[in-house]
Short mmCIF file of C-alpha atoms in Angstrom, two decimals:
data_model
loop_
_atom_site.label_atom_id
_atom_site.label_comp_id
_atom_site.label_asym_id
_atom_site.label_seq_id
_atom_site.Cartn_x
_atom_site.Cartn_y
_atom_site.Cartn_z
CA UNK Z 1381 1.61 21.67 18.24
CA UNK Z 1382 -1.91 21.64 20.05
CA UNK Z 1383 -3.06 18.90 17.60
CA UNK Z 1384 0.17 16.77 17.72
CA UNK Z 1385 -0.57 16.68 21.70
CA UNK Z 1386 -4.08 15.33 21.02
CA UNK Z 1387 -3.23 12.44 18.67
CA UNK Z 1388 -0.16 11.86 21.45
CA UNK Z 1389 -3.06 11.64 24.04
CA UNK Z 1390 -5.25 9.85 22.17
CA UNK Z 1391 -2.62 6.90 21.04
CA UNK Z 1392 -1.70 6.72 24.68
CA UNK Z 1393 -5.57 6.76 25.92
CA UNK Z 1394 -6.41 3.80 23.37
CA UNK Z 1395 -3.39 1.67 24.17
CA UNK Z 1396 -3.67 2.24 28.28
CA UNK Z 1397 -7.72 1.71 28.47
CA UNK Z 1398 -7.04 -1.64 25.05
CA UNK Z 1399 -4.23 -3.17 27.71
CA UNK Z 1400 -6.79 -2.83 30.83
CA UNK Z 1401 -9.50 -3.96 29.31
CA UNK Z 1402 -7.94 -7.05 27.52
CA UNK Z 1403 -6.44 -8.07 30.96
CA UNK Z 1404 -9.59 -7.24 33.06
CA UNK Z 1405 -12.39 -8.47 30.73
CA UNK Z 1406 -11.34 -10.60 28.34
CA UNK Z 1407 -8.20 -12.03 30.36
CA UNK Z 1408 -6.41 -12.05 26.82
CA UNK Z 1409 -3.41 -14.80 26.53
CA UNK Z 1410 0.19 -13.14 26.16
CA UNK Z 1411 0.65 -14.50 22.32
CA UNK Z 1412 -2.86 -12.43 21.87
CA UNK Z 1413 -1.38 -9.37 23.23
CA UNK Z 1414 1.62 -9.06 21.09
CA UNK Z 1415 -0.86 -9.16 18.12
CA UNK Z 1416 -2.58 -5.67 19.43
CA UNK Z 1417 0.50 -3.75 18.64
CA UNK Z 1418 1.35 -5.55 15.13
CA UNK Z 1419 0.39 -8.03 11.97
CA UNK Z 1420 1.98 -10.64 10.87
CA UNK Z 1421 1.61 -12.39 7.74
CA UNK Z 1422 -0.89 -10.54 6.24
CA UNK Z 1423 -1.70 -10.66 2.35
CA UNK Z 1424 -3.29 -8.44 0.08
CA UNK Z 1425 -7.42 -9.23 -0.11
CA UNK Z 1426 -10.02 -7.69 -2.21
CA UNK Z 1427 -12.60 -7.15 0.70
CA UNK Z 1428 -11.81 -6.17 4.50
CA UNK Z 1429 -14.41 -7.45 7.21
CA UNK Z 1430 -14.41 -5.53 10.86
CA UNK Z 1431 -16.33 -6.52 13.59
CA UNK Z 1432 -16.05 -6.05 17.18
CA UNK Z 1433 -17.12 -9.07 18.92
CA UNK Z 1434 -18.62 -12.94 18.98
CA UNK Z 1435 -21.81 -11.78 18.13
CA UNK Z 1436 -20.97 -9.58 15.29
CA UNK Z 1437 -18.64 -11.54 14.40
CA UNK Z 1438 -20.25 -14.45 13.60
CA UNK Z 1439 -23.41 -12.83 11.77
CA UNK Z 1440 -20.31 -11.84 8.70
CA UNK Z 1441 -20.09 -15.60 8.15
CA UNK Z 1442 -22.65 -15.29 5.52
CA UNK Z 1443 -21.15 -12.66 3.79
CA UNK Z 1444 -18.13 -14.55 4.48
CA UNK Z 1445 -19.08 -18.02 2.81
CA UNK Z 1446 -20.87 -16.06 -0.35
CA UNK Z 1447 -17.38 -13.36 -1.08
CA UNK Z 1448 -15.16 -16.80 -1.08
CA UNK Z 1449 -17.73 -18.63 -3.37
CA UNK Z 1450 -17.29 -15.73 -6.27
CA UNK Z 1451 -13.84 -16.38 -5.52
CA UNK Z 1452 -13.27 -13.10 -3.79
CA UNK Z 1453 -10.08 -12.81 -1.06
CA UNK Z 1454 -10.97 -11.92 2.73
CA UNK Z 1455 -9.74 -10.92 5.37
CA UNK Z 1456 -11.57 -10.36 8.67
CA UNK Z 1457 -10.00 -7.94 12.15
CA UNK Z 1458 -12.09 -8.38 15.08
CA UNK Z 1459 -11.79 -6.26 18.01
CA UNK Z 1460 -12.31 -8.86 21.30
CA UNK Z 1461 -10.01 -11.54 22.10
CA UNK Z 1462 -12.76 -13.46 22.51
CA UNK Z 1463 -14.81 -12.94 19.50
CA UNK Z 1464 -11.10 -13.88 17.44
CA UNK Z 1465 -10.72 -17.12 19.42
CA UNK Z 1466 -14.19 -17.85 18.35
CA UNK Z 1467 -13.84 -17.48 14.70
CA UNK Z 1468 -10.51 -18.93 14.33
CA UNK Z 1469 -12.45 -22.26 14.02
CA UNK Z 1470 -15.28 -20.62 11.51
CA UNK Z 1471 -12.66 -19.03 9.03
CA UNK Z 1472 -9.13 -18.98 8.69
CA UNK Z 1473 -9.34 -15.29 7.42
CA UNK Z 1474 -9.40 -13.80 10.84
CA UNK Z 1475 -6.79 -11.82 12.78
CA UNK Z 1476 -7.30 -9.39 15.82
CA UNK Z 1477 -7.23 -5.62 15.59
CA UNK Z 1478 -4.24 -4.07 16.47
CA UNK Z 1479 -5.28 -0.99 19.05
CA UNK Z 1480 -6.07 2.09 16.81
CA UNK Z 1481 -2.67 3.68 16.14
CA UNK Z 1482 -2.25 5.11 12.77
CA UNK Z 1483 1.20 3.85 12.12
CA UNK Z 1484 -0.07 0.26 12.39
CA UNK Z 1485 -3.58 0.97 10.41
CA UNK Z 1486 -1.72 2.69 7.67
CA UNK Z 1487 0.68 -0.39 7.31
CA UNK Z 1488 -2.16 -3.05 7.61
CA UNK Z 1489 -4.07 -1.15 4.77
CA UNK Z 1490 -1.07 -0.64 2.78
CA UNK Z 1491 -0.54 -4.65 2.52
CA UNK Z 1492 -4.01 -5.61 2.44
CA UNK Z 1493 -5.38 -2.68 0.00
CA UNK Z 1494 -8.87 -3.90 0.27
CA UNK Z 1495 -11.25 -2.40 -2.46
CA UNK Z 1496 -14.33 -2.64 0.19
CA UNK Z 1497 -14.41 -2.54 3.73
CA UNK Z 1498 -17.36 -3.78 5.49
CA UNK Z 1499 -18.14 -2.95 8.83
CA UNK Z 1500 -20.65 -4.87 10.98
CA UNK Z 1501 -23.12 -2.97 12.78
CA UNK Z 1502 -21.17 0.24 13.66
CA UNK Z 1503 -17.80 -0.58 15.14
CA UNK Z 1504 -16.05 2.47 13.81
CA UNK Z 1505 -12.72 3.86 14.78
CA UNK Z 1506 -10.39 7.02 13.81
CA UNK Z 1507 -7.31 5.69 12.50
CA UNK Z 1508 -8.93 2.83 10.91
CA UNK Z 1509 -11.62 4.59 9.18
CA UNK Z 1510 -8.80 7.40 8.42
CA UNK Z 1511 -6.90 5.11 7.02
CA UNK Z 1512 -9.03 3.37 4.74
CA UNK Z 1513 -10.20 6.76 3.41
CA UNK Z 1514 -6.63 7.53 2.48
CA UNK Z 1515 -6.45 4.12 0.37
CA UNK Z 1516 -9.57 5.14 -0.94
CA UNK Z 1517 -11.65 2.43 0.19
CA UNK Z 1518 -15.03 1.63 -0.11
CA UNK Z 1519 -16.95 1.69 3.04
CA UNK Z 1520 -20.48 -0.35 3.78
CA UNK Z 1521 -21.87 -0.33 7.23
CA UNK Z 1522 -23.98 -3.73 7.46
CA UNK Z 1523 -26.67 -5.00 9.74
CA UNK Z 1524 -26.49 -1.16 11.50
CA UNK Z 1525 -29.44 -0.43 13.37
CA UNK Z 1526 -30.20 3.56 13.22
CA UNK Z 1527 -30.70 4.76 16.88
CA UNK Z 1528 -33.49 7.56 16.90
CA UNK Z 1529 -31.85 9.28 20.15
CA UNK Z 1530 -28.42 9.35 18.82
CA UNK Z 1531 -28.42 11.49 15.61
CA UNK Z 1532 -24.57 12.52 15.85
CA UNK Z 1533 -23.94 9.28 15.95
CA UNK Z 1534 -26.27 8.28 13.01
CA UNK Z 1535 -24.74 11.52 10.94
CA UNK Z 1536 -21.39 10.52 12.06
CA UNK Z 1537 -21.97 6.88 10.24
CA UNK Z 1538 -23.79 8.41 7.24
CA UNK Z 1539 -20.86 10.59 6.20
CA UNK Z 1540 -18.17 8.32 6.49
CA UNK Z 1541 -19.91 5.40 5.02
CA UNK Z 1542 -20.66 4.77 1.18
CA UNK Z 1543 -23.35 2.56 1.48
CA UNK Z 1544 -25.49 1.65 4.83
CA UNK Z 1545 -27.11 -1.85 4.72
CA UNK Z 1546 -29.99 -1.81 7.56
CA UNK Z 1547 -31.39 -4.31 10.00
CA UNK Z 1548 -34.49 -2.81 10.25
CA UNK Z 1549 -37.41 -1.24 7.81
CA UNK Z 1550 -37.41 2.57 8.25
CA UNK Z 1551 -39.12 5.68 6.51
CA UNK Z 1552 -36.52 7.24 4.95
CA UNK Z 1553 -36.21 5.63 1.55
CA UNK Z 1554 -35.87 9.09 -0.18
CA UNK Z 1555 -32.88 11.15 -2.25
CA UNK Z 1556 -32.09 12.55 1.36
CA UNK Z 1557 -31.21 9.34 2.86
CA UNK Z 1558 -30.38 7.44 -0.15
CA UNK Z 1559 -26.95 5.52 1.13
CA UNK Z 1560 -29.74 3.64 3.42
CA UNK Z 1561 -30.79 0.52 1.98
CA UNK Z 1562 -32.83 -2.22 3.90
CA UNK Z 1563 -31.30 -5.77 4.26
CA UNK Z 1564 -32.44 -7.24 6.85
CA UNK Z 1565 -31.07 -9.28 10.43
CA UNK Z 1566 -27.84 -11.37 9.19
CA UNK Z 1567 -28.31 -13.18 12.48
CA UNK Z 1568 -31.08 -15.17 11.06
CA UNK Z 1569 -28.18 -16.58 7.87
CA UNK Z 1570 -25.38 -16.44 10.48
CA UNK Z 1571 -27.06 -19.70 12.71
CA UNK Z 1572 -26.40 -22.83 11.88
CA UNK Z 1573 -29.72 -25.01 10.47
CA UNK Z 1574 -29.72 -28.79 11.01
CA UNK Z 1575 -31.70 -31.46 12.04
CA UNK Z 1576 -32.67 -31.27 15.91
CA UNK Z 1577 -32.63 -33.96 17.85
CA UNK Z 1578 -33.46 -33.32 21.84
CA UNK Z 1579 -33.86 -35.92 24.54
CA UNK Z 1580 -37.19 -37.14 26.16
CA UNK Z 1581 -35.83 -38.24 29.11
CA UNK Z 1582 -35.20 -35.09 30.98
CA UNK Z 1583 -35.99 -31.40 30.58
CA UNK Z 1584 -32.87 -29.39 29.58
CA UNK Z 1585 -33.30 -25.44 30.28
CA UNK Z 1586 -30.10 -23.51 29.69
CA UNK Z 1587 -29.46 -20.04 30.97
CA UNK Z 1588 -27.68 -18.36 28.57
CA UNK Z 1589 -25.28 -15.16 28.45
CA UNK Z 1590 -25.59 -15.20 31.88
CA UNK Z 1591 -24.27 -12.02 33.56
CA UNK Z 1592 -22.99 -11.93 37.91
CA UNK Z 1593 -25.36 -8.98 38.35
CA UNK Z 1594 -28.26 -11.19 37.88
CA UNK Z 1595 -26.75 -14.31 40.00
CA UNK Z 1596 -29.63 -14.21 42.51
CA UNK Z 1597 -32.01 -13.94 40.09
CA UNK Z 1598 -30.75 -17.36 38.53
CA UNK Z 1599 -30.05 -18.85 41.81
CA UNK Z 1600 -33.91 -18.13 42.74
CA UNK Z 1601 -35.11 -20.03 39.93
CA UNK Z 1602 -32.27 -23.24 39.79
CA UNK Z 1603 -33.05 -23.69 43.56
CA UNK Z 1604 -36.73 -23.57 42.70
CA UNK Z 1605 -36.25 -26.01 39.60
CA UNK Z 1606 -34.21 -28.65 41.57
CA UNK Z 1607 -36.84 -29.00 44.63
CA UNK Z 1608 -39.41 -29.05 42.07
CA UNK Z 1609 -38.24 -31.48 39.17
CA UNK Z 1610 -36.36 -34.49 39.10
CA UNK Z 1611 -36.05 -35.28 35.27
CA UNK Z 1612 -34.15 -31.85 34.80
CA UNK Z 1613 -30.77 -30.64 33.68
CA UNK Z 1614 -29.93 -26.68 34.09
CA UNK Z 1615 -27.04 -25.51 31.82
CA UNK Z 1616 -25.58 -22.19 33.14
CA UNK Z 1617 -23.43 -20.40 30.15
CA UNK Z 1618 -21.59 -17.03 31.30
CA UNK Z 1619 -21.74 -13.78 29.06
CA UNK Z 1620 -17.91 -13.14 30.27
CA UNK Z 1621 -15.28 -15.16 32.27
CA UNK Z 1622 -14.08 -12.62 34.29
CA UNK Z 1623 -16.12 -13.74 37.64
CA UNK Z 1624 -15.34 -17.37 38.09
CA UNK Z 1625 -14.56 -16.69 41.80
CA UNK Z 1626 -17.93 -15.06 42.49
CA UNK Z 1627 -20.06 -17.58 40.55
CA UNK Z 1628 -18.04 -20.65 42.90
CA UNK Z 1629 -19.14 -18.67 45.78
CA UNK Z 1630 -22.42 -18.28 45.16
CA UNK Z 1631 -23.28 -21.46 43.78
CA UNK Z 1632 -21.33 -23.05 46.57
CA UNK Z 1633 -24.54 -25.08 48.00
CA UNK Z 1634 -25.17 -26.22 44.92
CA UNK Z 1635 -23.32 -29.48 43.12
CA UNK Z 1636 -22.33 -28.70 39.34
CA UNK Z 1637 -19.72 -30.23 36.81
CA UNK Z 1638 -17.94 -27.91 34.30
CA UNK Z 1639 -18.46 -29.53 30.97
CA UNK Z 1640 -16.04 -28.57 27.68
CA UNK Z 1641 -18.01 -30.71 25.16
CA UNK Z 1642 -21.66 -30.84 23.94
CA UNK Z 1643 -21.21 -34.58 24.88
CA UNK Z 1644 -20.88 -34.28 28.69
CA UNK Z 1645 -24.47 -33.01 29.02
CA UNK Z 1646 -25.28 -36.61 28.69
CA UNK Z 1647 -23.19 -37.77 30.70
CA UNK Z 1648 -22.39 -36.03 33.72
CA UNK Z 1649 -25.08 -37.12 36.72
CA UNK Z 1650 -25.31 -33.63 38.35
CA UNK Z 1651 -28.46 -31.52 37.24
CA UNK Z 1652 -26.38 -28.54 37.14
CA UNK Z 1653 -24.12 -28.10 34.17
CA UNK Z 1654 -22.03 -24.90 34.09
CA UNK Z 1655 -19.88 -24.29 30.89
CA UNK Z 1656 -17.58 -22.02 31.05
CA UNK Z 1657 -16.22 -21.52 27.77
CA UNK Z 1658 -17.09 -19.35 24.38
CA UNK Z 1659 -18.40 -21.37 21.69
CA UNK Z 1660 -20.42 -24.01 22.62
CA UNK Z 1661 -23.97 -22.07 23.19
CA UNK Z 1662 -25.20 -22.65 19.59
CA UNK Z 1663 -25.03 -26.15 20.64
CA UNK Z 1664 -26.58 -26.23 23.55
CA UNK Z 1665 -29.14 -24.76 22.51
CA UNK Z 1666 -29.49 -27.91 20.12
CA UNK Z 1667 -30.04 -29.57 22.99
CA UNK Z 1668 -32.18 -27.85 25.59
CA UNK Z 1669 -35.82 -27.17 25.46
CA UNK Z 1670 -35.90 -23.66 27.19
CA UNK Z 1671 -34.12 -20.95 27.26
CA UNK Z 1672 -33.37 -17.96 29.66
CA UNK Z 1673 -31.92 -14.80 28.03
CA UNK Z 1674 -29.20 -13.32 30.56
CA UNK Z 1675 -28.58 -9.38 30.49
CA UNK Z 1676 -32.74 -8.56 30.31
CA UNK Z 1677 -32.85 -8.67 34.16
CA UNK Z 1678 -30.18 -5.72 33.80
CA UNK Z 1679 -29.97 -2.35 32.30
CA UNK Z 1680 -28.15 -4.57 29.07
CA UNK Z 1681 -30.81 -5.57 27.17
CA UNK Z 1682 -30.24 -8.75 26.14
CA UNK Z 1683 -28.60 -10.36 23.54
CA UNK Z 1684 -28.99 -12.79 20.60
CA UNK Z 1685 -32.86 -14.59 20.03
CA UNK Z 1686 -32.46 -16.21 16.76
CA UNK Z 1687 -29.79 -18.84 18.12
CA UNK Z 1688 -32.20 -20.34 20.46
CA UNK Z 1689 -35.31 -19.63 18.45
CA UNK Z 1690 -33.77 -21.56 15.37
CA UNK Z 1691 -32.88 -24.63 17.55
CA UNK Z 1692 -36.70 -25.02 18.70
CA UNK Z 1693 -36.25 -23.03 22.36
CA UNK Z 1694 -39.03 -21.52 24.05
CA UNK Z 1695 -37.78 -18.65 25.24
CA UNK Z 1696 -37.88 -16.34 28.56
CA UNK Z 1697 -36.16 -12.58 29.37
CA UNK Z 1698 -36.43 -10.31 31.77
CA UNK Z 1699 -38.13 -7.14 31.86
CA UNK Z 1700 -35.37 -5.28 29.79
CA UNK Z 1701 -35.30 -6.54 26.11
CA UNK Z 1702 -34.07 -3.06 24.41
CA UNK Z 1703 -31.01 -4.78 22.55
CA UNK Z 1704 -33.08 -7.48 21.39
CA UNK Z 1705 -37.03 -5.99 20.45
CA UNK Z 1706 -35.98 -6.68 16.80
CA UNK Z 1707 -36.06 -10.45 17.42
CA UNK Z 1708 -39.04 -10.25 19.20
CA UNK Z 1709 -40.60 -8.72 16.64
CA UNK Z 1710 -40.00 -11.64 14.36
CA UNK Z 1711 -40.16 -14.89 17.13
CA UNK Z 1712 -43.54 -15.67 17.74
CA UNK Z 1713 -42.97 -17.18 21.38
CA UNK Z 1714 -41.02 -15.33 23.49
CA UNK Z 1715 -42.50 -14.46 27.20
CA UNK Z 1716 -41.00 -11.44 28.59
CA UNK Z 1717 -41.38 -11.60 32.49
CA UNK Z 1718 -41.00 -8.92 35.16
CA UNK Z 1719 -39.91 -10.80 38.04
CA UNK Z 1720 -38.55 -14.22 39.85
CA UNK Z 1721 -42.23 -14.45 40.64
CA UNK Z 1722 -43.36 -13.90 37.15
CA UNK Z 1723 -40.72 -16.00 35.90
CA UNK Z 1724 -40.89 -19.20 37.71
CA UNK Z 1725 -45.00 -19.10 37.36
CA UNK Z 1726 -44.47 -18.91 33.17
CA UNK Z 1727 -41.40 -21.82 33.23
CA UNK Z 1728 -43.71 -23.92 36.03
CA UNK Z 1729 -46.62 -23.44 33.28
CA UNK Z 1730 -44.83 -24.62 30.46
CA UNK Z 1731 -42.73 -27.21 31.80
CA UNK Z 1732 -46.35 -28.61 33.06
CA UNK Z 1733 -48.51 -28.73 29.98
CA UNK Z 1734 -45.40 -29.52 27.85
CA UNK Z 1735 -45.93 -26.03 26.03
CA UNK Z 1736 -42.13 -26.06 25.04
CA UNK Z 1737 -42.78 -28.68 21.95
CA UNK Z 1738 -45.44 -26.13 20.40
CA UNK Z 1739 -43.65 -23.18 21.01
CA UNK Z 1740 -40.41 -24.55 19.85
CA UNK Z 1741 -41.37 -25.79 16.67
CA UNK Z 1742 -43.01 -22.14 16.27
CA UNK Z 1743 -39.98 -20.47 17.01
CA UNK Z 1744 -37.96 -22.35 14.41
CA UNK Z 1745 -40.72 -22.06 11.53
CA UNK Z 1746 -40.97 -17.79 11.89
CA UNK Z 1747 -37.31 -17.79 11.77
CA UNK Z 1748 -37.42 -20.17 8.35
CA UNK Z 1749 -40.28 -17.35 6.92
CA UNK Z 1750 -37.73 -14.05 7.43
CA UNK Z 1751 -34.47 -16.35 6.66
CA UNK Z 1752 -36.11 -16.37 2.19
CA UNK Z 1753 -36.20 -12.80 2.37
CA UNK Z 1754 -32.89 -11.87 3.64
CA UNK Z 1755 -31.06 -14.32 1.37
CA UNK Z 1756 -33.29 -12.08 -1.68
CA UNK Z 1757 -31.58 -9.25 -0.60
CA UNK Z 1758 -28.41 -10.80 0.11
CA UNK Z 1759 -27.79 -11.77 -3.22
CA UNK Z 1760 -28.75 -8.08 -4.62
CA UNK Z 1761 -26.30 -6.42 -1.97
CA UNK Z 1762 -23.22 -8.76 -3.28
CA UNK Z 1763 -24.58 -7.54 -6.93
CA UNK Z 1764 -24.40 -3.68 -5.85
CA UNK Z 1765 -20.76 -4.31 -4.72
#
């Protein structure tokens, strides 16, 4: 009786905090909603993608693109709303998770009856992972990161997986460890390479991922940049859209135009562009010369380097950089600064010696020299399965 009161509490827990959060944070669209509590026109598939958000998300497209050319079938659940919307428009594969009740995951793995389910980075949940051990499928963590501090965590993984595929080198190659296997950083396949063409007529620096508890921070330096610089276009880009209100306010000194297209950045005459929207960072970053990481002046960490490293951005953080030291590691310019102070004296220096163009074109070469090696051991991880 005791344990049919904690799966009772647990269903109830996941649904009550799922509906909060998808109305709070993501501000999910009703048709979106109905999808969390059941799946519609779902077939059977050979391999079963999870991920839980844009940026895991879209580093599976790799895996995604090579599965469908050996004619395997897909299909993808992604946790966020927002992450879904996202990759609707990369692969028609994609549907959102329904919130973890078993009745649902047993009926979604009863229709699909996947032979492999892959799980980027480490999104793992009860019913679903239940579930897929009662079909008695496969499971591969990929791109998961081992996290020193959090062993139960890292044991938790290791048992239920069959095979861990690893971001990073480690030192435990041996019989004890031997589901670990190094891959490598799909972020480096997952951004898109083309030719880069960026304008000389005005310096574009885009603050990306941009998060409301670092708003004075950014104000500081866009006030500082527009006194400054006349030839310059700021592009603010939100992590979340949950604080439209508050950015208005703050930034209500300040003259901007919302832009939905890549096109309008050319077009509009204010020097502040604010785009507030998911998908359209990859391209602006196409089109800016620097860029400032959001969520490193923060206790986040950061987010995604290889996006604007591969379109030729020099790039700036904050002092916190713990979610992102991997890219660092393989990006040879990226200044890490401590303060508005600090900040503003590195972006003044570049913008006035023109030290972007060099450390651009830097960026985008270290990213080519990892990019070989992962697609080696790419190709040996779709032999293994």
């Amino acid at each position: 009786m005791l344990f049919l009161y904690i799966c009772l509490f647990y269903h109830l827990l996941i649904i009550t905090v799922g509906i909060y959060k998808d109305i709070t944070k993501y501000n999910i669209k009703f048709n979106n909603l109905k999808k969390r509590f059941w799946i519609k026109n779902i077939k059977k598939a050979d391999i079963l993608i999870h991920s839980v958000s844009c940026g895991e998300s879209k580093l599976m497209l790799p895996l995604v693109k090579m599965f469908k050319s050996r004619n395997y079938s897909i299909k993808f659940s992604i946790h966020t709303p927002s992450g879904f919307e996202l990759l609707q428009n990369h692969t028609d594969t994609v549907f959102l998770k329904p919130y973890d009740n078993f009745f649902i995951m047993f009926y979604m793995f009863f229709i699909i009856r996947p032979k492999i389910l892959i799980i980027s980075v480490s999104d793992t949940w009860p019913m679903y992972i239940l579930c897929a051990k009662i079909f008695k499928c496969q499971i591969i963590y990929v791109n998961y990161k081992i996290k020193p501090k959090k062993k139960l965590r890292n044991a938790l993984h290791y048992y239920i997986a069959d095979k861990i595929y690893l971001r990073d080198k480690i030192n435990l190659y041996s019989d004890q460890y031997k589901k670990y296997k190094y891959l490598g950083d799909l972020k480096i396949l997952s951004n898109t390479y083309m030719p880069i063409n960026k304008t000389n007529k005005y310096m574009v620096i885009t603050i990306a991922s941009a998060n409301e508890n670092e708003i004075g921070i950014h104000l500081q330096l866009i006030e500082y940049l527009l006194n400054r610089y006349l030839n310059i276009k700021i592009i603010y880009v939100p992590r979340h859209l949950n604080w439209i209100n508050n950015f208005k306010s703050s930034f209500r000194h300040l003259k901007y135009n919302f832009i939905n297209t890549i096109e309008e950045i050319h077009k509009c005459e204010n020097k502040i562009l604010v785009c507030w929207k998911y998908g359209l960072l990859a391209n602006i970053y196409s089109k800016s010369h620097i860029c400032l990481m959001g969520d490193t002046f923060n206790n986040v960490g950061g987010h995604n380097l290889i996006e604007p490293a591969i379109k030729k951005n020099v790039i700036l953080t904050g002092p916190n950089v713990i979610t992102c030291i991997n890219h660092i590691k393989i990006i040879k310019y990226v200044i890490i600064t401590s303060s508005i102070e600090e900040l503003i004296k590195n972006v003044t220096e570049i913008i006035k010696n023109k030290k972007y163009i060099l450390y651009g074109n830097e960026n985008y070469r270290s990213i080519l020299d990892k990019k070989s090696e992962i697609l080696v051991n790419l190709n040996l991880l779709e032999q293994e399965l």
